[in-house]
Tab-separated table of C-alpha atoms and ligand atoms in Angstrom:
chain	number	residue	atom	x	y	z
A	1	MET	CA	80.451	92.274	113.944
A	2	THR	CA	78.610	89.549	112.741
A	3	LYS	CA	79.909	86.123	111.521
A	4	PRO	CA	82.722	86.470	109.260
A	5	ILE	CA	82.821	85.676	105.340
A	6	MET	CA	86.339	84.702	105.220
A	7	GLN	CA	88.076	82.588	108.024
A	8	LEU	CA	91.404	81.425	107.649
A	9	GLU	CA	92.825	79.480	110.460
A	10	ASN	CA	96.646	78.522	110.720
A	11	VAL	CA	97.444	78.521	107.293
A	12	THR	CA	100.436	78.335	105.816
A	13	VAL	CA	101.732	78.551	102.291
A	14	SER	CA	105.271	77.206	101.410
A	15	PHE	CA	107.271	77.905	97.952
A	16	GLU	CA	110.459	76.331	97.105
A	17	GLY	CA	113.147	78.584	97.001
A	18	ARG	CA	116.845	79.509	97.167
A	19	ASP	CA	119.289	80.416	99.942
A	20	GLY	CA	122.001	82.934	99.578
A	21	GLY	CA	124.178	79.568	98.059
A	22	GLY	CA	121.875	78.451	95.529
A	23	LYS	CA	120.875	75.209	97.515
A	24	LYS	CA	116.874	74.768	97.002
A	25	VAL	CA	114.999	75.572	100.559
A	26	GLN	CA	111.309	75.737	101.479
A	27	MET	CA	109.776	79.209	102.449
A	28	ASP	CA	107.002	79.508	104.226
A	29	VAL	CA	105.582	82.390	102.895
A	30	LEU	CA	102.672	82.680	105.034
A	31	GLN	CA	103.174	80.983	108.636
A	32	GLU	CA	99.978	79.765	110.793
A	33	LEU	CA	98.036	82.278	109.707
A	34	SER	CA	94.688	83.035	111.259
A	35	LEU	CA	92.365	86.053	109.768
A	36	ASP	CA	88.489	86.726	110.087
A	37	ILE	CA	87.168	89.018	107.118
A	38	PHE	CA	83.562	90.442	108.093
A	39	SER	CA	80.700	91.691	105.235
A	40	GLY	CA	80.641	95.081	104.333
A	41	GLU	CA	84.254	95.856	106.374
A	42	ILE	CA	87.664	97.606	104.968
A	43	LEU	CA	90.471	95.915	106.041
A	44	ALA	CA	93.695	96.957	104.856
A	45	ILE	CA	97.015	94.614	104.971
A	46	VAL	CA	100.167	96.475	105.179
A	47	GLY	CA	103.894	95.337	105.230
A	48	GLU	CA	107.106	95.400	103.294
A	49	SER	CA	107.576	93.930	99.971
A	50	GLY	CA	108.094	90.116	100.419
A	51	CYS	CA	106.055	89.648	103.700
A	52	GLY	CA	103.423	87.340	102.103
A	53	LYS	CA	100.587	89.987	101.625
A	54	SER	CA	100.173	89.229	97.779
A	55	THR	CA	100.261	85.532	98.794
A	56	LEU	CA	97.554	86.226	101.328
A	57	GLY	CA	95.589	88.190	98.882
A	58	LYS	CA	95.904	85.028	96.163
A	59	VAL	CA	94.758	82.430	98.927
A	60	LEU	CA	91.831	84.605	99.736
A	61	ALA	CA	90.909	85.043	96.008
A	62	GLY	CA	91.679	80.902	95.777
A	63	LEU	CA	94.253	80.778	93.486
A	64	HIS	CA	96.821	79.381	96.062
A	65	ARG	CA	95.737	76.569	98.507
A	66	PRO	CA	97.123	76.633	101.486
A	67	ALA	CA	99.818	73.845	102.573
A	68	GLU	CA	98.329	73.457	105.854
A	69	GLY	CA	95.404	74.870	107.930
A	70	THR	CA	92.138	75.822	106.328
A	71	TYR	CA	90.288	78.605	104.784
A	72	ARG	CA	86.603	78.738	105.162
A	73	TYR	CA	84.586	80.813	102.504
A	74	GLU	CA	80.479	81.730	104.240
A	75	GLY	CA	81.518	78.847	106.543
A	76	GLN	CA	82.457	76.237	104.136
A	77	ASP	CA	86.260	75.052	103.060
A	78	SER	CA	86.972	76.669	100.361
A	79	VAL	CA	89.304	73.758	98.833
A	80	VAL	CA	86.126	71.100	98.886
A	81	LEU	CA	83.642	73.570	97.749
A	82	LYS	CA	81.465	72.089	94.449
A	83	GLY	CA	78.913	73.218	92.210
A	84	LYS	CA	76.756	76.227	93.148
A	85	GLU	CA	79.052	76.731	96.350
A	86	LYS	CA	82.152	76.974	94.566
A	87	LYS	CA	80.382	79.281	91.776
A	88	ALA	CA	79.415	81.704	94.489
A	89	PHE	CA	82.934	81.808	95.862
A	90	ARG	CA	84.144	82.356	92.347
A	91	LEU	CA	82.021	85.177	91.800
A	92	GLY	CA	81.813	86.673	95.391
A	93	VAL	CA	85.485	87.022	95.581
A	94	GLN	CA	87.302	89.246	92.978
A	95	LEU	CA	91.183	89.684	92.965
A	96	ILE	CA	92.054	93.281	91.396
A	97	GLN	CA	96.064	93.298	90.905
A	98	GLN	CA	98.109	96.636	90.373
A	99	ASP	CA	99.166	96.104	86.830
A	100	SER	CA	96.022	97.214	85.142
A	101	TYR	CA	97.442	97.009	81.500
A	102	ALA	CA	98.804	92.939	81.963
A	103	ALA	CA	95.097	92.499	83.429
A	104	LEU	CA	93.164	93.867	80.251
A	105	ASN	CA	93.427	92.127	76.514
A	106	PRO	CA	95.297	94.886	74.507
A	107	SER	CA	92.882	93.804	71.627
A	108	ARG	CA	89.595	93.874	73.748
A	109	THR	CA	87.556	96.956	73.619
A	110	ILE	CA	86.601	98.167	77.112
A	111	PHE	CA	82.974	96.936	75.958
A	112	GLN	CA	84.002	93.591	75.019
A	113	SER	CA	86.320	93.562	78.053
A	114	LEU	CA	83.399	94.097	80.101
A	115	LYS	CA	80.547	92.257	78.142
A	116	ALA	CA	82.780	88.795	78.556
A	117	PRO	CA	82.166	88.036	82.324
A	118	LEU	CA	78.244	89.209	81.998
A	119	VAL	CA	77.848	86.482	79.353
A	120	ALA	CA	80.257	83.864	80.960
A	121	HIS	CA	77.821	83.706	83.845
A	122	ARG	CA	74.566	84.691	82.107
A	123	LEU	CA	74.411	87.880	84.242
A	124	THR	CA	72.368	89.233	81.406
A	125	ARG	CA	70.379	88.730	78.179
A	126	GLY	CA	70.568	89.831	74.656
A	127	ALA	CA	72.984	92.351	73.120
A	128	LYS	CA	70.671	95.225	74.505
A	129	GLN	CA	70.558	94.593	78.059
A	130	THR	CA	74.405	93.700	78.215
A	131	ARG	CA	75.273	97.047	76.422
A	132	LYS	CA	72.929	98.762	78.948
A	133	ARG	CA	74.987	97.194	82.092
A	134	VAL	CA	78.042	97.927	80.509
A	135	THR	CA	76.722	101.391	80.545
A	136	GLU	CA	75.856	101.126	84.029
A	137	LEU	CA	79.119	99.779	85.281
A	138	LEU	CA	81.110	102.441	83.792
A	139	GLU	CA	79.010	105.239	85.242
A	140	THR	CA	79.345	103.703	88.681
A	141	VAL	CA	83.111	103.825	88.383
A	142	GLY	CA	83.111	107.107	87.330
A	143	LEU	CA	84.151	106.779	83.470
A	144	THR	CA	81.649	109.559	81.808
A	145	PRO	CA	80.810	110.289	79.515
A	146	VAL	CA	80.684	106.842	78.714
A	147	GLU	CA	80.510	107.062	75.102
A	148	GLN	CA	84.214	108.431	75.498
A	149	PHE	CA	85.696	105.120	77.184
A	150	VAL	CA	83.329	102.178	76.002
A	151	ASP	CA	84.438	101.571	72.586
A	152	LYS	CA	88.472	102.449	73.467
A	153	PHE	CA	91.393	99.958	73.741
A	154	PRO	CA	93.353	99.784	77.275
A	155	HIS	CA	96.447	101.838	76.126
A	156	GLN	CA	93.992	104.255	74.997
A	157	LEU	CA	93.316	105.028	78.613
A	158	SER	CA	95.497	106.517	81.489
A	159	GLY	CA	96.368	103.922	84.470
A	160	GLY	CA	93.705	105.540	86.676
A	161	GLN	CA	91.136	105.038	84.004
A	162	ARG	CA	92.234	101.295	83.321
A	163	GLN	CA	91.731	100.724	87.447
A	164	ARG	CA	88.465	101.786	87.120
A	165	VAL	CA	87.604	99.540	84.428
A	166	LEU	CA	89.057	96.876	86.549
A	167	MET	CA	86.692	98.003	89.052
A	168	ALA	CA	84.061	97.791	86.761
A	169	ARG	CA	84.912	94.613	85.734
A	170	ALA	CA	84.926	93.276	89.322
A	171	ILE	CA	81.930	94.766	90.519
A	172	SER	CA	79.629	93.373	87.266
A	173	LEU	CA	79.779	89.780	89.229
A	174	ASN	CA	78.004	91.489	92.501
A	175	PRO	CA	80.833	90.274	94.686
A	176	ARG	CA	80.529	90.141	98.495
A	177	VAL	CA	84.432	90.929	98.742
A	178	ILE	CA	87.041	92.722	96.712
A	179	ILE	CA	90.607	92.185	97.315
A	180	ALA	CA	92.730	95.186	95.836
A	181	ASP	CA	96.752	94.289	95.694
A	182	GLU	CA	98.524	97.461	95.466
A	183	PRO	CA	95.820	98.750	93.209
A	184	VAL	CA	97.036	102.337	93.433
A	185	SER	CA	100.942	101.945	92.927
A	186	MET	CA	101.190	102.086	89.279
A	187	VAL	CA	98.386	105.223	88.768
A	188	ASP	CA	99.589	108.437	88.763
A	189	VAL	CA	100.097	110.014	92.727
A	190	SER	CA	97.679	113.028	91.428
A	191	LEU	CA	94.477	110.616	90.586
A	192	ARG	CA	95.560	107.815	93.726
A	193	LEU	CA	92.998	109.474	96.130
A	194	SER	CA	90.430	109.503	93.355
A	195	ILE	CA	90.529	105.582	93.237
A	196	LEU	CA	90.632	105.311	96.913
A	197	ASN	CA	87.521	107.418	96.993
A	198	LEU	CA	86.286	105.078	94.426
A	199	MET	CA	86.451	102.252	96.613
A	200	SER	CA	85.512	103.832	99.928
A	201	ARG	CA	82.091	104.997	97.482
A	202	LEU	CA	81.671	100.749	96.395
A	203	ASN	CA	82.020	99.987	99.645
A	204	LYS	CA	79.658	102.377	101.482
A	205	GLU	CA	77.094	101.961	98.188
A	206	LEU	CA	76.998	98.656	97.661
A	207	GLY	CA	78.240	96.814	100.644
A	208	ILE	CA	81.283	95.240	98.956
A	209	ALA	CA	84.165	94.398	101.730
A	210	PHE	CA	87.125	95.399	100.512
A	211	ILE	CA	91.013	94.390	101.598
A	212	TYR	CA	93.383	96.408	100.654
A	213	ILE	CA	96.720	95.591	100.391
A	214	THR	CA	99.622	97.781	100.112
A	215	HIS	CA	103.181	98.575	101.574
A	216	ASP	CA	102.226	102.239	101.690
A	217	LEU	CA	100.773	103.105	105.512
A	218	ALA	CA	99.311	106.593	104.370
A	219	THR	CA	97.046	104.945	101.771
A	220	ALA	CA	96.039	102.086	104.036
A	221	ARG	CA	95.434	104.715	106.687
A	222	PHE	CA	93.162	106.622	104.235
A	223	ILE	CA	90.990	104.040	102.648
A	224	ALA	CA	90.619	102.141	106.143
A	225	GLN	CA	89.931	105.167	108.620
A	226	LYS	CA	86.780	103.412	109.639
A	227	GLY	CA	87.783	100.008	108.925
A	228	ARG	CA	90.686	97.299	110.233
A	229	LEU	CA	94.730	97.550	109.620
A	230	ALA	CA	96.435	94.329	109.788
A	231	VAL	CA	100.471	94.610	109.623
A	232	MET	CA	102.499	91.804	108.451
A	233	TYR	CA	106.221	91.093	109.182
A	234	LEU	CA	107.381	87.739	107.221
A	235	GLY	CA	104.520	85.848	106.884
A	236	ARG	CA	102.910	86.419	109.810
A	237	ILE	CA	100.030	89.128	111.088
A	238	VAL	CA	101.605	90.855	114.107
A	239	GLU	CA	99.192	93.522	114.884
A	240	LEU	CA	95.518	93.888	113.924
A	241	SER	CA	93.257	96.481	115.136
A	242	GLU	CA	90.962	99.484	114.154
A	243	VAL	CA	93.381	102.207	112.141
A	244	GLY	CA	92.596	104.726	114.314
A	245	LEU	CA	93.508	102.750	117.690
A	246	MET	CA	96.429	101.675	115.984
A	247	MET	CA	97.686	105.118	114.920
A	248	ASN	CA	97.306	106.387	118.314
A	249	GLN	CA	98.460	103.222	120.457
A	250	ALA	CA	100.808	101.370	118.064
A	251	GLN	CA	101.844	98.056	120.603
A	252	HIS	CA	104.229	95.993	117.969
A	253	PRO	CA	107.590	97.180	117.885
A	254	TYR	CA	107.494	96.790	114.169
A	255	MET	CA	104.363	98.926	113.762
A	256	GLN	CA	105.832	101.424	115.934
A	257	ALA	CA	108.864	101.588	113.565
A	258	LEU	CA	106.843	102.101	110.389
A	259	LEU	CA	105.133	104.928	112.073
A	260	SER	CA	108.457	106.262	113.087
A	261	ALA	CA	109.615	106.233	109.577
A	262	VAL	CA	106.594	108.354	108.682
A	263	PRO	CA	107.401	112.050	107.061
A	264	LEU	CA	105.742	114.653	109.043
A	265	PRO	CA	105.290	117.922	106.725
A	266	HIS	CA	104.872	120.256	109.806
A	267	PRO	CA	108.663	120.710	111.583
A	268	LYS	CA	107.093	121.027	115.135
A	269	MET	CA	105.012	117.527	114.753
A	270	ALA	CA	108.273	115.875	113.118
A	271	LYS	CA	110.037	117.776	116.409
A	272	LEU	CA	107.608	115.663	118.531
A	273	LYS	CA	108.069	112.346	116.826
A	274	LYS	CA	110.485	109.964	118.539
A	275	GLN	CA	112.500	107.600	116.384
A	276	LEU	CA	112.378	103.978	117.455
A	277	PRO	CA	115.803	102.755	117.854
A	278	ILE	CA	115.659	99.699	115.886
A	279	LYS	CA	118.745	97.603	115.342
A	280	GLY	CA	118.827	97.206	111.901
A	281	TYR	CA	117.350	98.485	108.912
A	282	GLU	CA	117.601	95.145	106.863
A	283	VAL	CA	114.636	92.887	106.412
A	284	PRO	CA	115.606	88.813	107.013
A	285	LYS	CA	114.763	87.103	104.049
A	286	LEU	CA	111.779	84.144	103.915
A	287	THR	CA	114.866	81.764	102.960
A	288	SER	CA	116.507	82.660	106.899
A	289	SER	CA	113.318	83.616	108.906
A	290	PRO	CA	115.332	84.235	112.246
A	291	THR	CA	113.887	82.014	114.927
A	292	GLY	CA	111.030	82.694	117.767
A	293	CYS	CA	109.963	86.048	116.827
A	294	HIS	CA	110.926	87.044	113.502
A	295	PHE	CA	111.576	90.922	114.352
A	296	HIS	CA	113.771	89.773	117.232
A	297	PRO	CA	117.167	90.593	115.548
A	298	ARG	CA	115.726	94.365	114.476
A	299	CYS	CA	113.928	94.401	117.864
A	300	PRO	CA	115.333	96.792	121.030
A	301	TYR	CA	113.140	95.274	123.095
A	302	ALA	CA	114.154	91.351	122.334
A	303	THR	CA	114.723	89.232	125.072
A	304	GLU	CA	116.165	85.393	125.164
A	305	GLU	CA	112.678	84.320	125.251
A	306	CYS	CA	111.921	86.160	121.453
A	307	GLU	CA	114.801	84.516	119.972
A	308	ARG	CA	113.245	81.095	121.211
A	309	GLU	CA	109.579	81.011	121.017
A	310	THR	CA	107.276	82.504	118.246
A	311	PRO	CA	105.053	84.736	120.010
A	312	GLN	CA	100.968	83.835	118.740
A	313	LEU	CA	98.741	86.688	117.958
A	314	ARG	CA	96.802	87.626	121.482
A	315	GLU	CA	94.460	90.374	122.776
A	316	GLY	CA	96.334	93.390	123.190
A	317	LYS	CA	95.252	96.947	124.694
A	318	HIS	CA	93.037	96.880	121.578
A	319	GLY	CA	92.907	94.536	118.806
A	320	VAL	CA	95.526	91.611	118.717
A	321	VAL	CA	99.358	91.624	118.853
A	322	ALA	CA	101.867	89.017	118.630
A	323	CYS	CA	104.510	90.014	121.034
A	324	HIS	CA	105.803	88.428	123.941
A	325	HIS	CA	106.213	91.845	125.931
A	326	ALA	CA	103.349	94.073	124.706
A	327	GLU	CA	102.201	94.816	128.025
A	328	ARG	CA	105.760	96.608	129.110
A	329	ILE	CA	106.388	98.331	125.773
A	330	PRO	CA	105.021	101.817	125.695
A	331	VAL	CA	102.533	102.277	123.189
A	332	TRP	CA	103.303	104.617	120.275
A	333	THR	CA	101.340	107.517	118.329
A	334	LEU	CA	102.103	110.006	115.411
A	335	PRO	CA	101.955	113.490	116.890
A	336	HIS	CA	98.393	114.876	116.017
A	337	SER	CA	98.040	117.664	113.685
A	338	SER	CA	96.797	119.855	116.775
A	339	ALA	CA	100.632	120.053	117.055
A	340	SER	CA	100.290	122.000	113.382
A	341	SER	CA	97.359	124.165	114.130
A	342	SER	CA	98.483	125.783	117.229
A	343	SER	CA	101.579	127.692	115.848
B	1	SF4	FE1	110.449	92.422	120.446
B	1	SF4	FE2	109.913	90.025	121.270
B	1	SF4	FE3	107.813	91.486	120.851
B	1	SF4	FE4	108.994	90.195	119.309
B	1	SF4	S1	108.367	89.242	120.761
B	1	SF4	S2	108.472	92.289	118.982
B	1	SF4	S3	111.557	90.858	119.702
B	1	SF4	S4	109.769	92.222	121.936
């Protein structure tokens, strides 16, 4: 791969929270997190609710500043960017959030919502050119015939159509990276695939890198089938690799637990699937993160060292993994679909 566009190095983000007794405590939502993002790639970030993945998206979009560590965009510290470079960052990185209704002004038509950033950033000149560009954008995201959508208000569109409008608004600024935080979780199940396919198409045709944030392993696997997958647990990345390799040879016990929880449609495949004997199903709170490896209270392979020492991300059999005992833990795989076809 080429030089990264975005580089996080030992980034920590903290918020004030309250513990079980109501006492104020500091929560490290992201903890010494390092991550490189490359031009034109698709990276899926998967993790349970509260693991810090949305905060990570906001840091990458420049909405949260790291309390510690650095975030570089195009090689420059994002916190000290000024003038032209700051503008390039603001336009170059776009965030799409899950609630498409809240993200659009209900009193503006789709045309008005798409026109605003074009005019504000002087990307078009004159009413005619702006109208033409809005039409092109709606065509690009598949909202055709354009006349049926352009003068409607957000409440007149479905959740899937509104997500397409948000996608159109993001690409109107010619971004290099789009961060999509749970973009299909509020969309009707029957339309999710079409939104994921739209993102894949925009990635291929426009060369935009996508960072897809989700709690859903199945959609992460689908969107990033030729990309990378990062797995987060309580503020840290615990495994990062190519999706195909991760699905076939998961190394971190938490990723293995996620895979073992994926329901399989075919009884023969389901029979082949082992259950990982994790010790508990409750995810600890960030206000009381376990010492050492955060996963140790649930991990079937935990040792004393795991309780004491925080494992750092290091090279694994493929990609990187944060586990003291990755070499001796058997890799984990989902049964292949050949199990169903052979019956
Ligand atoms: Fe389990 Fe220890 Fe590895 Fe953490 S470091 S995942 S507790 S074996």
